[in-house]
Structures are given as structure tokens and as C-alpha cells.
XYZ file of C-alpha atoms in Angstrom:
269
model
C 0.000 0.000 0.000
C 0.933 3.642 -0.357
C -0.378 6.845 1.227
C -0.075 10.316 -0.303
C -0.332 13.790 1.212
C -1.349 16.992 -0.615
C -1.621 20.599 0.546
C -3.382 23.689 -0.807
C -4.002 27.025 0.918
C -2.871 25.600 4.225
C -5.249 22.633 4.060
C -3.630 19.214 4.097
C -5.312 16.012 2.930
C -4.238 12.388 2.676
C -5.506 9.270 0.927
C -4.131 5.915 -0.111
C -4.279 2.840 -2.298
C -3.456 -0.702 -1.202
C -3.621 -4.259 -2.474
C -3.413 -7.715 -0.863
C -2.584 -10.574 -3.240
C -0.915 -13.976 -3.107
C 1.361 -13.276 -6.056
C 2.940 -9.989 -7.113
C 1.882 -10.608 -10.723
C -1.722 -10.078 -9.619
C -1.267 -6.532 -8.313
C -0.687 -3.205 -10.077
C 2.824 -1.806 -10.247
C 4.104 0.441 -7.470
C 3.822 3.390 -9.872
C 0.160 2.609 -10.619
C -0.630 2.322 -6.905
C 1.138 5.640 -6.304
C -0.769 7.388 -9.098
C -4.108 6.173 -7.716
C -3.179 7.308 -4.192
C -2.101 10.704 -5.514
C -5.237 11.244 -7.590
C -7.452 10.326 -4.656
C -5.579 12.713 -2.372
C -5.769 15.652 -4.774
C -9.509 15.089 -5.223
C -9.926 15.635 -1.471
C -8.454 19.161 -1.454
C -10.965 21.869 -0.614
C -13.043 19.634 1.644
C -16.008 21.185 3.434
C -18.027 20.497 6.575
C -21.581 19.200 6.386
C -24.591 20.419 8.315
C -26.171 17.942 10.711
C -28.894 16.103 8.800
C -30.271 12.748 7.685
C -29.181 11.464 4.308
C -28.306 8.397 2.274
C -24.796 7.009 2.763
C -22.846 5.022 0.175
C -19.912 3.176 1.731
C -17.212 2.846 -0.925
C -15.968 -0.721 -1.369
C -12.623 0.350 0.162
C -14.366 0.738 3.538
C -17.607 -1.253 3.268
C -16.026 -4.442 4.639
C -15.906 -2.647 7.990
C -19.618 -3.380 8.288
C -18.835 -7.069 7.795
C -16.435 -6.847 10.729
C -19.214 -5.499 12.944
C -21.466 -8.349 11.828
C -18.793 -10.967 12.573
C -18.307 -9.617 16.086
C -22.040 -10.004 16.681
C -22.103 -13.669 15.584
C -18.871 -14.636 17.343
C -19.538 -17.725 19.448
C -17.563 -16.423 22.455
C -19.580 -13.168 22.404
C -22.893 -14.994 22.077
C -21.938 -17.372 24.902
C -21.181 -14.382 27.158
C -24.458 -12.730 26.163
C -22.761 -9.634 24.743
C -24.173 -9.604 21.216
C -27.144 -7.693 19.840
C -27.852 -10.738 17.634
C -27.713 -13.355 20.411
C -31.462 -14.077 20.161
C -31.781 -13.790 16.376
C -30.634 -17.208 15.129
C -32.747 -18.262 12.149
C -34.374 -14.853 11.866
C -34.378 -12.301 9.071
C -31.465 -9.981 9.928
C -30.834 -8.568 6.442
C -33.201 -7.969 3.539
C -34.275 -10.722 1.156
C -31.588 -11.440 -1.407
C -28.651 -10.705 0.911
C -26.010 -13.442 1.193
C -22.839 -13.367 3.307
C -20.589 -16.308 2.481
C -17.326 -17.712 3.835
C -15.399 -19.622 1.170
C -12.227 -21.306 2.480
C -11.494 -22.939 -0.879
C -11.186 -19.891 -3.135
C -8.181 -20.395 -5.446
C -5.365 -18.072 -4.330
C -7.641 -16.572 -1.674
C -5.846 -14.666 1.058
C -7.600 -16.716 3.749
C -7.930 -20.075 1.985
C -7.350 -23.100 4.231
C -8.227 -26.767 4.630
C -8.841 -26.743 8.398
C -9.343 -24.330 11.269
C -7.085 -23.560 14.231
C -8.232 -26.655 16.119
C -7.679 -28.964 13.150
C -11.321 -29.344 12.158
C -12.211 -29.464 8.452
C -13.788 -26.360 6.947
C -16.513 -25.874 4.340
C -18.206 -23.107 2.403
C -20.755 -21.561 4.758
C -23.602 -19.141 4.110
C -23.599 -17.129 7.337
C -26.508 -15.114 5.956
C -28.728 -16.972 3.499
C -31.316 -14.810 1.738
C -31.235 -12.424 4.679
C -31.512 -15.043 7.436
C -28.875 -15.741 10.085
C -27.866 -19.407 9.848
C -24.912 -19.995 12.193
C -22.549 -18.689 14.849
C -18.771 -18.661 14.457
C -17.819 -21.414 16.898
C -14.644 -22.858 18.352
C -14.440 -25.722 20.833
C -14.956 -23.752 24.072
C -17.817 -21.556 22.813
C -19.535 -24.532 21.172
C -19.504 -26.411 24.491
C -20.893 -23.378 26.324
C -23.759 -23.122 23.836
C -24.418 -26.864 23.636
C -23.457 -26.960 19.954
C -20.776 -28.547 17.791
C -17.696 -26.566 16.679
C -18.027 -25.654 13.008
C -14.589 -24.858 11.621
C -14.084 -21.232 12.643
C -11.543 -21.667 15.445
C -8.497 -19.400 15.536
C -5.508 -20.161 17.746
C -2.899 -17.553 18.627
C 0.402 -17.755 20.462
C -0.276 -17.379 24.174
C -3.903 -16.335 23.655
C -7.116 -18.261 24.368
C -8.873 -19.703 21.313
C -10.793 -17.178 19.234
C -12.826 -17.392 16.049
C -12.166 -16.218 12.518
C -13.433 -16.599 8.971
C -11.391 -17.410 5.857
C -12.467 -15.617 2.668
C -15.634 -13.800 3.696
C -17.709 -11.765 1.265
C -21.040 -10.028 0.851
C -22.577 -11.143 -2.432
C -22.842 -8.348 -4.989
C -26.124 -6.732 -5.952
C -27.312 -5.926 -9.467
C -26.908 -2.117 -9.545
C -23.699 -0.159 -9.974
C -22.691 2.412 -7.344
C -23.547 5.103 -9.890
C -27.054 3.724 -10.336
C -27.594 3.639 -6.563
C -26.382 7.239 -6.280
C -28.725 8.403 -9.045
C -31.642 6.583 -7.410
C -31.292 8.484 -4.109
C -30.248 11.811 -5.667
C -28.127 13.230 -2.859
C -26.110 11.923 0.054
C -22.643 11.059 1.319
C -20.059 8.832 -0.355
C -17.750 7.518 2.389
C -14.172 6.785 1.342
C -12.437 6.725 4.743
C -13.512 5.791 8.275
C -11.808 6.197 11.646
C -12.614 5.538 15.286
C -15.734 3.386 14.995
C -17.675 2.927 18.236
C -20.091 0.001 18.570
C -22.120 -1.064 21.593
C -22.017 -4.888 21.388
C -25.224 -5.264 23.409
C -27.442 -2.848 21.476
C -25.665 -2.411 18.142
C -25.544 1.380 18.539
C -23.013 2.607 15.993
C -21.041 5.774 15.333
C -17.971 6.427 13.220
C -15.976 9.391 11.956
C -15.775 9.564 8.177
C -14.632 11.617 5.228
C -15.598 11.395 1.585
C -17.695 13.271 -0.950
C -21.143 14.858 -0.980
C -23.180 14.027 -4.063
C -26.213 15.827 -5.493
C -28.384 15.017 -8.502
C -26.484 11.755 -8.798
C -23.081 13.458 -9.253
C -20.111 14.165 -6.964
C -20.432 17.769 -5.739
C -17.495 18.357 -3.347
C -15.249 16.610 -0.792
C -16.246 16.613 2.888
C -14.451 15.853 6.159
C -15.048 15.670 9.915
C -18.439 13.989 9.629
C -19.835 11.510 12.158
C -22.321 8.855 11.059
C -24.638 7.432 13.717
C -27.217 4.678 13.662
C -27.923 1.212 14.995
C -26.589 -1.873 13.285
C -29.788 -3.970 13.395
C -31.701 -1.403 11.340
C -28.666 -0.678 9.147
C -28.299 -4.367 8.311
C -32.006 -4.579 7.466
C -31.775 -1.637 5.040
C -28.410 -2.050 3.346
C -28.249 -2.485 -0.431
C -25.088 -3.984 -1.979
C -23.811 -2.628 -5.286
C -22.430 -4.729 -8.135
C -18.743 -3.759 -7.768
C -17.459 -6.617 -5.596
C -13.753 -7.452 -5.960
C -11.886 -10.233 -4.147
C -8.849 -8.468 -2.704
C -8.529 -9.651 0.902
C -9.990 -11.911 3.576
C -13.149 -9.771 3.948
C -14.636 -8.300 0.809
C -17.800 -6.359 0.110
C -19.110 -4.240 -2.740
C -20.094 -0.639 -2.158
C -23.061 -0.494 0.238
C -25.945 1.997 0.226
C -27.926 2.718 3.405
C -30.579 5.420 3.318
C -31.785 7.688 6.128
C -28.573 7.766 8.171
C -27.861 10.452 10.786
C -24.925 12.702 9.849
C -23.400 15.014 12.453
C -21.331 17.881 11.057
C -20.803 21.537 11.853
């Protein structure tokens, strides 16, 4: 990866580009990564503050996998066993909209997280964690499975000197059928998020807030860059409303397309 910094009229901005691949032949050259990072940084110059309001939010695919991380924490077997998950009573229920699928594929060729077994030596398999919007399983290791009266299911992670945890392999949110541009045009105006920092999540309630920067769009077109915005909401309702775009790329161990969520609370100046 590479980060770039740009300055104009005393205002400094930064942005980046990064890749994770098994083989160097599958990534852009260092020069291409640098050019992308530089272009993104320059496009952020002249950023403005937003007024506090409610608006649609499009999470760019560079940051949208962060929502998958919040979901994984909520279905972690150790968290469910301790009772500190806002999804602990939702097994088998509709958590996302119809048509939403979240899949863990440990057998993806050249996948960054591909594996034949988990940290406790159990075999793994492709698993639909969310199948057509419904929650189908917890992420279990041996200890959490015993606490919940269930069988471990191939998601154990062992670290050096740490108690067993849980992890996925190659996790992804299945792409939708509309491009990010089509989703933007459909809502008219809102916030495109390209960077996030300092997320705060209440594991018991799913209350969510995060600092972001990105671009304000109007009439389906980028209008100007914005910074120092806080997005707030609650993950259960966000999960139920999210719409995946069609731009999924497999570039890491957790991948998601751009994600649109309407009617989000934005706190600005």
C-alpha cells in the first residue's frame, strides 16, 4: 500500500491505495498504486463540513467491509456465549433484507484466507452465514460450542499465548445488481464515504457511530469533498436496510461491494 499527502491554501489532505494478493503478478505496479493514491488525495483538497442532517450514505468498497467486521463480532460464538451480542437471540431470523447473502469460502483459489482446516484442526466448508437475509450460524470454536451446547463448526483461531478465538477465511457479501452510480442516481443526494476512523459500537445494542470523510453528491453526481463527519445509527436497522452494489472485488480476507444505506444520521458543523 501507499499513502499520499497533498496541501493547498494551508489545508492538508491524505488518501491511499493498497492491495493484498498472493502473487505480485496479480497486483498493479508500485507506480500505478502511487498514481491512484495521488489522484485520490488531490480530489480531497478543498473539503467542506456538512450540516447535521439525515441522508443516504454510500460506503465505498474500500471501507464497506468494515460493516462485515461489525457483523462478525455479533455472531462470534464467544460473544454470544457471554451474552454480549445484539444478535444473540436472532438465530434463524431475518437480519438482512431478502436477497442478501454473506458467504465464507475457504477454498477460493489463491484466496488470502484459503485453508483446509481451522485452528483446532477441524475441516472447513463453504458456509452461508446469511442466506437470503436469514442468520444461519454462529462462528464457533471448541470452548464456545460447548458453552452453547453446539458442535464446533470450523471457525476456530488459535494464537500464540492467547485463548482460542474465532475467525473466517475468505468472507464476502454477495454483490447486488446495480452499480454504485445507479444507486447514487436513485437516491439523488447523500454522502459517499471513502475513509472511516474511530468506529464505536455497543455490542449489546448495536448502537453505531464512526468518523468519516468522503464526498457529498447531489443530482447523482459528486459535488465536493467533505471531512469531519460523524455517522450514527444502529446496526440492526442498518443491516435490514443495506443495499449492496455490483462492484465486488476479491482483494482480501473480507470483501464487500459498495453499500448503500438510506436515512442515516450525519453530524457535522
